[in-house]
Coordinates of C-alpha atoms in Angstrom, one line a residue:
Chain A
G1 CA -56.9 67.7 -45.5
E2 CA -54.7 65.3 -47.5
N3 CA -55.8 61.8 -48.4
V4 CA -53.5 59.2 -49.5
E5 CA -54.5 55.8 -51.2
Q6 CA -52.2 52.8 -51.5
H7 CA -52.6 49.9 -53.8
P8 CA -52.4 46.9 -53.5
S9 CA -52.9 45.9 -50.0
T10 CA -50.9 42.6 -50.3
L11 CA -48.4 41.8 -53.0
S12 CA -46.8 38.4 -53.3
V13 CA -44.0 37.9 -55.8
Q14 CA -41.1 35.5 -56.5
E15 CA -37.6 36.0 -55.5
G16 CA -35.9 38.0 -58.2
D17 CA -38.9 39.6 -59.6
S18 CA -40.1 43.1 -59.6
A19 CA -42.6 44.6 -57.1
V20 CA -44.5 47.9 -57.7
I21 CA -46.7 49.8 -55.2
K22 CA -48.8 52.8 -56.1
C23 CA -50.1 55.7 -54.2
T24 CA -52.4 58.6 -55.0
Y25 CA -52.9 61.8 -53.1
S26 CA -55.5 64.5 -53.0
D27 CA -53.8 67.7 -52.2
S28 CA -51.9 69.3 -55.0
A29 CA -49.8 71.3 -52.4
S30 CA -48.1 68.2 -51.1
N31 CA -44.6 68.3 -52.3
Y32 CA -42.7 65.7 -50.1
F33 CA -43.3 61.8 -50.6
P34 CA -41.3 59.4 -48.5
W35 CA -41.6 55.5 -48.5
Y36 CA -41.2 53.7 -45.2
K37 CA -40.7 49.8 -44.6
Q38 CA -42.0 48.4 -41.4
E39 CA -40.8 45.0 -40.2
L40 CA -42.6 43.0 -37.6
G41 CA -42.3 44.6 -34.2
K42 CA -40.3 47.7 -35.4
G43 CA -40.9 51.4 -36.3
P44 CA -41.2 52.4 -39.7
Q45 CA -37.7 52.9 -41.5
L46 CA -37.4 55.4 -44.4
I47 CA -36.1 53.7 -47.8
I48 CA -36.5 56.5 -50.1
D49 CA -38.2 59.9 -50.5
I50 CA -38.8 62.2 -53.5
R51 CA -39.5 66.0 -53.4
S52 CA -42.0 67.6 -55.9
N53 CA -39.3 69.1 -58.1
V54 CA -38.1 65.7 -59.1
G55 CA -39.8 63.2 -61.3
E56 CA -37.7 60.0 -60.5
K57 CA -35.1 59.0 -57.9
K58 CA -33.1 55.8 -57.5
D59 CA -31.3 54.0 -54.9
Q60 CA -29.6 50.7 -56.0
R61 CA -32.6 48.3 -56.3
I62 CA -35.3 51.0 -55.4
A63 CA -36.8 53.8 -57.3
V64 CA -39.7 56.0 -56.9
T65 CA -41.6 57.9 -59.5
L66 CA -43.7 60.9 -59.1
N67 CA -46.5 62.3 -61.5
K68 CA -47.7 65.6 -60.1
T69 CA -50.2 66.1 -62.8
A70 CA -52.0 62.9 -62.0
K71 CA -51.1 63.1 -58.3
H72 CA -49.6 59.6 -58.0
F73 CA -46.2 58.2 -56.9
S74 CA -45.0 54.6 -57.2
L75 CA -42.3 52.5 -55.5
H76 CA -40.3 50.0 -57.7
I77 CA -38.2 47.4 -56.1
T78 CA -36.2 45.2 -58.6
E79 CA -34.7 41.9 -58.0
T80 CA -36.6 41.2 -54.9
Q81 CA -35.1 39.2 -52.1
P82 CA -36.7 37.5 -49.1
E83 CA -35.5 40.3 -46.8
D84 CA -37.5 42.8 -48.6
S85 CA -40.6 41.1 -47.2
A86 CA -42.3 43.6 -44.9
V87 CA -45.1 46.1 -44.8
Y88 CA -44.5 49.2 -46.9
F89 CA -46.1 52.6 -46.5
C90 CA -46.2 55.7 -48.6
A91 CA -46.7 59.1 -47.3
A92 CA -47.3 62.6 -48.5
S93 CA -46.6 66.1 -46.8
I94 CA -47.4 69.6 -47.7
G95 CA -44.0 70.3 -45.9
L96 CA -44.8 73.9 -44.7
R97 CA -42.1 75.9 -42.9
A98 CA -44.5 75.7 -39.9
G99 CA -45.1 72.1 -39.9
N100 CA -44.3 68.8 -41.5
M101 CA -47.1 66.1 -40.7
L102 CA -47.1 63.0 -42.7
T103 CA -50.4 61.4 -44.0
F104 CA -49.6 57.8 -44.8
G105 CA -51.4 55.3 -47.1
G106 CA -53.1 52.0 -45.7
G107 CA -49.8 50.1 -46.3
T108 CA -48.8 47.2 -48.6
R109 CA -47.7 43.7 -47.2
L110 CA -45.2 42.3 -49.6
M111 CA -44.0 38.9 -49.4
V112 CA -41.3 37.5 -51.5
K113 CA -41.0 34.0 -51.9
P114 CA -37.6 32.1 -52.3
Chain B
D1 CA -31.4 51.8 -35.1
S2 CA -32.9 55.3 -35.9
G3 CA -31.4 56.9 -32.9
V4 CA -35.0 57.7 -31.3
T5 CA -35.7 56.0 -28.2
Q6 CA -39.1 55.2 -26.9
T7 CA -40.1 53.9 -23.4
P8 CA -41.8 51.6 -22.3
K9 CA -41.9 49.0 -25.1
H10 CA -45.2 47.6 -23.9
L11 CA -47.8 48.9 -21.7
I12 CA -50.9 47.2 -20.4
T13 CA -53.5 49.0 -18.4
A14 CA -57.2 49.3 -17.7
T15 CA -60.0 51.5 -19.0
G16 CA -60.3 54.6 -17.3
Q17 CA -56.6 54.8 -16.4
R18 CA -53.9 57.5 -17.5
V19 CA -50.6 56.5 -19.0
T20 CA -47.5 58.4 -20.0
L21 CA -45.4 57.5 -23.1
R22 CA -41.8 58.8 -23.3
C23 CA -39.5 59.7 -26.4
S24 CA -36.1 61.0 -27.0
P25 CA -35.3 62.4 -30.2
R26 CA -32.1 61.8 -32.2
S27 CA -29.1 63.8 -31.1
G28 CA -29.4 67.3 -32.7
D29 CA -33.1 67.1 -33.7
L30 CA -35.2 69.7 -32.5
S31 CA -38.6 68.5 -33.7
V32 CA -40.7 65.7 -32.3
Y33 CA -43.8 63.9 -33.8
W34 CA -46.2 61.4 -32.4
Y35 CA -48.3 59.0 -34.5
Q36 CA -50.8 56.4 -33.7
Q37 CA -50.9 53.0 -35.6
S38 CA -54.0 51.0 -35.3
L39 CA -55.4 48.1 -37.4
D40 CA -58.5 50.1 -38.4
Q41 CA -57.1 53.7 -38.8
G42 CA -53.5 52.8 -40.0
L43 CA -50.7 55.2 -39.0
Q44 CA -52.2 58.7 -38.1
F45 CA -50.4 61.8 -37.3
L46 CA -51.2 63.1 -33.6
I47 CA -49.0 66.2 -33.0
Q48 CA -45.8 68.0 -33.5
Y49 CA -43.4 69.9 -31.4
Y50 CA -40.4 72.0 -32.4
N51 CA -38.1 73.2 -29.6
G52 CA -40.7 73.1 -26.8
E53 CA -43.5 74.5 -28.9
E54 CA -46.4 73.0 -30.4
R55 CA -46.1 73.4 -34.2
A56 CA -48.9 71.2 -35.6
K57 CA -52.0 69.2 -34.7
G58 CA -53.6 66.3 -36.2
N59 CA -56.5 64.3 -35.2
I60 CA -55.5 64.1 -31.5
L61 CA -58.2 63.3 -28.9
E62 CA -58.9 65.8 -26.1
R63 CA -58.1 63.0 -23.8
F64 CA -54.6 63.1 -25.0
S65 CA -51.9 65.7 -24.6
A66 CA -48.4 66.1 -25.1
Q67 CA -45.3 68.3 -24.2
Q68 CA -41.7 68.8 -25.2
F69 CA -39.4 69.4 -22.4
P70 CA -36.1 71.8 -22.6
D71 CA -33.9 68.7 -22.9
L72 CA -36.0 68.2 -26.0
H73 CA -37.6 64.8 -24.8
S74 CA -41.3 64.6 -25.4
E75 CA -44.0 62.8 -23.4
L76 CA -47.5 61.7 -24.7
N77 CA -50.1 61.6 -22.0
L78 CA -53.3 59.5 -22.5
S79 CA -55.9 59.8 -20.0
S80 CA -59.7 58.2 -19.5
L81 CA -58.3 55.3 -21.6
E82 CA -60.8 53.2 -23.7
L83 CA -60.5 49.9 -25.5
G84 CA -60.2 51.7 -28.7
D85 CA -56.9 53.7 -27.5
S86 CA -55.1 50.3 -27.8
A87 CA -52.6 50.6 -30.7
L88 CA -48.9 51.2 -31.2
Y89 CA -47.7 54.8 -30.7
F90 CA -44.6 56.1 -32.4
C91 CA -42.6 58.9 -31.9
A92 CA -40.4 60.5 -34.8
S93 CA -38.0 63.2 -34.7
S94 CA -36.3 65.5 -37.5
V95 CA -33.8 68.3 -37.3
L96 CA -36.1 71.5 -37.7
G97 CA -39.5 70.2 -38.3
Q98 CA -39.9 72.0 -41.7
G99 CA -41.1 71.1 -44.7
S100 CA -39.6 68.0 -46.7
E101 CA -37.5 66.9 -43.7
T102 CA -36.8 63.2 -43.3
Q103 CA -38.5 62.0 -40.1
Y104 CA -36.9 59.1 -38.4
F105 CA -39.1 56.6 -36.2
G106 CA -38.5 55.1 -33.0
P107 CA -39.5 51.5 -32.2
G108 CA -42.8 52.3 -30.7
T109 CA -44.7 51.8 -27.5
R110 CA -47.5 49.0 -27.8
L111 CA -50.3 50.0 -25.5
L112 CA -53.0 47.5 -24.6
V113 CA -56.1 48.7 -22.9
L114 CA -58.2 45.9 -21.1

């Protein structure tokens, strides 16, 4: 089955700096890659996603890039703010008509220091 | 607020017992997913339902079962509970449960088995 590796497991940055989180996946059939943010005591919240027909997607301070050949995708957060502090998860899905299970990476704890 | 509701928020029980976790999907969503989040296994997909029918199955233990009712709410039943079943259980929902659809997560149920 699919395997998703995520790095780093913890990341500490100064407010205003950029943060980059990287994920690799194993199944070349995967075609949907969402990123979730999880704050303490809450469920994962989708922040951005990308589909395999696109190489890059941006939403304000957040961007995701996808390299299908290398089977890796990355999350970029610019101008980080203290409220960006949370655990971030990448995920991959083969996204069949018959089902849409997500395989998650191990998570990255991002700490933004004011 | 994702629109997905889960009850109860917290559950404390003893080994060998059985519990039922409940999930109501977002209005209009026909598909429900269950995920388990534990410290050692991370976020893992358990099972997916679409309009009352099982659609995909992950690493769900035989002691665990789920169903989706005609009103689209879902229940996850955990029986013969073991200490290792202590975890956060999340429900997510999406419109049709097909490939590349965004999954919206509920706030989770924290299960503690003593």
